[in-house]
C-alpha atoms as an extended CHARMM CRD file, in Angstrom:
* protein
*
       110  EXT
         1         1  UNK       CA             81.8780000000       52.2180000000      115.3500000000  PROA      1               0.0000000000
         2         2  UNK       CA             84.1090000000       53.5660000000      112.8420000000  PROA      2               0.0000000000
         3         3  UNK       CA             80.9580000000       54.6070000000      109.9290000000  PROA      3               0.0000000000
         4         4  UNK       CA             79.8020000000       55.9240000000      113.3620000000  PROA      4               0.0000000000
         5         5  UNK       CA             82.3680000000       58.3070000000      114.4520000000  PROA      5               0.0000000000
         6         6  UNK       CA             82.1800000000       59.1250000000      110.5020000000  PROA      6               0.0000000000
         7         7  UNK       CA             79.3170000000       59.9150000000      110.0590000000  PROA      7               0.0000000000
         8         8  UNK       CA             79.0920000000       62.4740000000      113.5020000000  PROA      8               0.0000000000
         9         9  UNK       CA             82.0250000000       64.2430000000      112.0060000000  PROA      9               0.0000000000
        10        10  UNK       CA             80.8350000000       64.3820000000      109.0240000000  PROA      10              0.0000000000
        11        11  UNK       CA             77.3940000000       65.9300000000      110.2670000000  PROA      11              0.0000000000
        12        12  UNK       CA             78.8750000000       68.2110000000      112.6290000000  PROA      12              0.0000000000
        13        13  UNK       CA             81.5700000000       69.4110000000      109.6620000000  PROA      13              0.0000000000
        14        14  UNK       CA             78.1820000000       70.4700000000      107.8380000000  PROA      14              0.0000000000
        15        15  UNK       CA             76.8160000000       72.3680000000      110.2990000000  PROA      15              0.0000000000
        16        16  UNK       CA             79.7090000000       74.1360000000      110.6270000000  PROA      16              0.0000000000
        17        17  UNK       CA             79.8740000000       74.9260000000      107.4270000000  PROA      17              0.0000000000
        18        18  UNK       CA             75.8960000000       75.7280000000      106.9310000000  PROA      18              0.0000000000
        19        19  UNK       CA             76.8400000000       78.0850000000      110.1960000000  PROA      19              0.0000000000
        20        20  UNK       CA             79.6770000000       79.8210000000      108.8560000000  PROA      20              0.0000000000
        21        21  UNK       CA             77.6920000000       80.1870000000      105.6140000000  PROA      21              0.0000000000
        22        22  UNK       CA             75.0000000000       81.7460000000      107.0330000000  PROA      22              0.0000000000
        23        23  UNK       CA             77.1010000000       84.3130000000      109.0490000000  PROA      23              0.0000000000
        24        24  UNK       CA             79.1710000000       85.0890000000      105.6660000000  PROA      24              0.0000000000
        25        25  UNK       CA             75.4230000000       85.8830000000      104.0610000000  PROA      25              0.0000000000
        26        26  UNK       CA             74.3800000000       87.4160000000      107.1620000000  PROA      26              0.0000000000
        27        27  UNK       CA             77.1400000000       90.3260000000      106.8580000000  PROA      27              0.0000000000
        28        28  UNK       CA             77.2510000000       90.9750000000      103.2900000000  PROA      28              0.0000000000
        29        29  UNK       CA             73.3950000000       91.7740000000      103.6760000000  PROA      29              0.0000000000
        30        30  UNK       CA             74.2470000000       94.0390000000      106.4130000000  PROA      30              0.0000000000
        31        31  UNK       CA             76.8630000000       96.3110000000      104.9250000000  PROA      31              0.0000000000
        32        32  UNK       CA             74.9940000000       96.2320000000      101.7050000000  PROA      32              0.0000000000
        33        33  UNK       CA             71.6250000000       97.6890000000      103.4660000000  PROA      33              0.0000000000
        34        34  UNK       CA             74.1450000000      100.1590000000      105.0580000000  PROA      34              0.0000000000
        35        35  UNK       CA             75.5440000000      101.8030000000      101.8060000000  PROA      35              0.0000000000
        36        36  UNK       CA             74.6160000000      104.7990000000      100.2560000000  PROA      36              0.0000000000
        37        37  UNK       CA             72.3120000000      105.4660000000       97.4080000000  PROA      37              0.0000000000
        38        38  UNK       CA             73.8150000000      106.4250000000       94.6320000000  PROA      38              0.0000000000
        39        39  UNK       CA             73.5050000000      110.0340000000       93.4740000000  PROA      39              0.0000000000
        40        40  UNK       CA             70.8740000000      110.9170000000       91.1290000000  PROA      40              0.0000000000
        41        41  UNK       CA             73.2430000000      114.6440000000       90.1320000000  PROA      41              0.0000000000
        42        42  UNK       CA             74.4050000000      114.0930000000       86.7690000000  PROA      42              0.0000000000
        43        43  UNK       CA             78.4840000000      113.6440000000       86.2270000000  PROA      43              0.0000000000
        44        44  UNK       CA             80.2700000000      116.1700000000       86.6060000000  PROA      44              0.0000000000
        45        45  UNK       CA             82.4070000000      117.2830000000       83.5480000000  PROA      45              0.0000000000
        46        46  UNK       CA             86.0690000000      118.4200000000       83.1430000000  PROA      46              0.0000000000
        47        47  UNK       CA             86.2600000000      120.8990000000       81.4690000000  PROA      47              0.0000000000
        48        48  UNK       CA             90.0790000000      122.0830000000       81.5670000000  PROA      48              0.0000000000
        49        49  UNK       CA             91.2250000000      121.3310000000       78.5430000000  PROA      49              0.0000000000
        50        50  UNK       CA             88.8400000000      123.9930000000       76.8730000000  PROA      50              0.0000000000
        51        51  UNK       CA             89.6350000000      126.6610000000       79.5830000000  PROA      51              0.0000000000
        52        52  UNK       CA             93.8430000000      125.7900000000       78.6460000000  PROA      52              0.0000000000
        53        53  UNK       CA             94.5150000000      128.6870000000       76.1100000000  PROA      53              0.0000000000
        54        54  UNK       CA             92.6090000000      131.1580000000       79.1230000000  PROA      54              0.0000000000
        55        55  UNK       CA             94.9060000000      130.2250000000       82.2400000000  PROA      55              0.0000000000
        56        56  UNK       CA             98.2500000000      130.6170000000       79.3360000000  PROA      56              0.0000000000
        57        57  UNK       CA             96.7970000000      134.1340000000       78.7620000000  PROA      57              0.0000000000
        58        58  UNK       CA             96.5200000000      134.8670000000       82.4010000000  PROA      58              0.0000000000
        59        59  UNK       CA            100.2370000000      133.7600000000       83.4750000000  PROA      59              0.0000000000
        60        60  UNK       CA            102.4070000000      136.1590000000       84.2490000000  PROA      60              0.0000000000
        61        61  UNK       CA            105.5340000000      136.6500000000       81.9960000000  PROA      61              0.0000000000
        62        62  UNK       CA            108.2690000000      134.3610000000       82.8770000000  PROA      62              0.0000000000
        63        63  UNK       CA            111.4900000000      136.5800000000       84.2320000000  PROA      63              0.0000000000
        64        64  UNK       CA            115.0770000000      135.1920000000       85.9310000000  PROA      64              0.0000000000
        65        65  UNK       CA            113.6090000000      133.1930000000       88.0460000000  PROA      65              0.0000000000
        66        66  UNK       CA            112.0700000000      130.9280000000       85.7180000000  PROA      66              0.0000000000
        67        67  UNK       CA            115.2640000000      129.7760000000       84.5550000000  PROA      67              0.0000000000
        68        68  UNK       CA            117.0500000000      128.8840000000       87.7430000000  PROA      68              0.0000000000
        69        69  UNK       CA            114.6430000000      126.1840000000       89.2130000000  PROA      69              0.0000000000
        70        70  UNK       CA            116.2910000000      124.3010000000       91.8610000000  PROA      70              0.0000000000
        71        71  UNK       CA            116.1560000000      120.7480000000       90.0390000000  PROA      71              0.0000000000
        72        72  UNK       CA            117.3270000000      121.7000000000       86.8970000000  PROA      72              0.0000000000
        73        73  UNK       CA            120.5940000000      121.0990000000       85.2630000000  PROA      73              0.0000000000
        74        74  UNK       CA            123.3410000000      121.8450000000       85.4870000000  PROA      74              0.0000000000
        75        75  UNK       CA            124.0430000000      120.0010000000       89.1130000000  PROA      75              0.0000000000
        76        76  UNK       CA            127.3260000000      120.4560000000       90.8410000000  PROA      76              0.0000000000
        77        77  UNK       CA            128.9780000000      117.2330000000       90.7090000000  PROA      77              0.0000000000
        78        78  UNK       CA            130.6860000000      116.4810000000       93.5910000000  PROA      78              0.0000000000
        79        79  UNK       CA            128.4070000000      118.1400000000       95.5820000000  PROA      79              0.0000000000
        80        80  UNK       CA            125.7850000000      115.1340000000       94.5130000000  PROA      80              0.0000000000
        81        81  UNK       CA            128.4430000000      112.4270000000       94.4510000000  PROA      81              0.0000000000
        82        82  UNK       CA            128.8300000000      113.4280000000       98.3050000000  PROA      82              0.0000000000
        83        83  UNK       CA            125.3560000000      113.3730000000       99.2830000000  PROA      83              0.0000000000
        84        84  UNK       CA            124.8240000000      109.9610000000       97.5300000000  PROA      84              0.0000000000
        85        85  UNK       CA            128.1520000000      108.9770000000       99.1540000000  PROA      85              0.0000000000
        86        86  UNK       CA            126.7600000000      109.9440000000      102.5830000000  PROA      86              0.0000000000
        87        87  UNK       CA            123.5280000000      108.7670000000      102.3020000000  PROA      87              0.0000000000
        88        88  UNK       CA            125.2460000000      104.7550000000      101.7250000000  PROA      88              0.0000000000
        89        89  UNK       CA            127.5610000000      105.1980000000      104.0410000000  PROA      89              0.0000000000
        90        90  UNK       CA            124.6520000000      106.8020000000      106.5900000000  PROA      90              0.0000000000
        91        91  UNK       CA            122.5690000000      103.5860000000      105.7410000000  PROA      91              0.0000000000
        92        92  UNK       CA            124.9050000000      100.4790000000      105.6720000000  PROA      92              0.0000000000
        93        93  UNK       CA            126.3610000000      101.9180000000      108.4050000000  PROA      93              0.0000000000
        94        94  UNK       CA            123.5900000000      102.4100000000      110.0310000000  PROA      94              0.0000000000
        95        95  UNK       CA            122.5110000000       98.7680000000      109.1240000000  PROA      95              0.0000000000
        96        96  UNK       CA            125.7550000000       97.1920000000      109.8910000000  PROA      96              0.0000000000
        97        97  UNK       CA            125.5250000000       98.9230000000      113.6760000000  PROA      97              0.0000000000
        98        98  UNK       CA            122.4630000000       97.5700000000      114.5630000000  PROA      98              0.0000000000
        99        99  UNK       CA            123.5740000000       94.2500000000      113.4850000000  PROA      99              0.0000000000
       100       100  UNK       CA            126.2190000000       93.8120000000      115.8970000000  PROA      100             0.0000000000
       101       101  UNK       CA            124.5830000000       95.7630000000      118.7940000000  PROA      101             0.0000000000
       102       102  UNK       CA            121.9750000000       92.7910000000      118.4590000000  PROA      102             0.0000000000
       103       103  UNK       CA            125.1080000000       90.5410000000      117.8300000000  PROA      103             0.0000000000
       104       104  UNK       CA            126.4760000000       91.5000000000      120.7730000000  PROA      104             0.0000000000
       105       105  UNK       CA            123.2700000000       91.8840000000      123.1790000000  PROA      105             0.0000000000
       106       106  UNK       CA            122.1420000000       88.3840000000      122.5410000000  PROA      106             0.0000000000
       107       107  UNK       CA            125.9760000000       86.8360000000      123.1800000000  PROA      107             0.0000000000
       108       108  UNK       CA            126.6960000000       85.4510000000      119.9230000000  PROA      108             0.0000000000
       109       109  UNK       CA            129.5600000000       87.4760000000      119.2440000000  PROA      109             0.0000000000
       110       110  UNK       CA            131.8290000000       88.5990000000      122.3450000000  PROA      110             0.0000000000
């Protein structure tokens, strides 16, 4: 009985197998039949860096504004330290809260 069972499981293990093969197969044939055709256009070039010297004609001349962009230096110090202070404090804070709301929602602390 036991080269019996065996041998069903065995059979039935390569049908699955032949099934699931066949399905695999199956769907790569469809989604290849459903993909474009490639374009017959020839590539299209970039041409940019020839045009380069052109656009650096075109600009406009750079005036005051030019120089004061907002993330360039020089940066106020503790006006940064603050915000990086605040944003930690915002997020283990934030953290830390939500940990002991769930603490003290599910009864482990009291």
């Amino acid at each position: 009985k036991k080269s019996n069972a065996s041998t069903t499981l065995l059979l039935y293990s390569i049908v699955v197998t032949m099934t699931l093969f066949a399905v695999r197969t199956t769907l790569a044939r469809s989604t290849m039949v459903g993909r474009r055709q490639m374009s017959t256009a020839p590539p299209k070039l970039h041409r940019a860096a020839d045009k380069w010297p052109g656009f650096l004609k075109e600009r406009p001349p750079k005036d005051h504004l030019d120089e004061h962009l907002v993330f360039h230096p020089p940066y106020n110090g503790p006006a940064v330290a603050l915000g990086i202070f605040t944003c930690v404090v915002i997020g283990y804070g934030s953290m830390a809260y939500g940990l002991a709301h769930q603490q003290y929602k599910q009864g482990y602390w009291k």
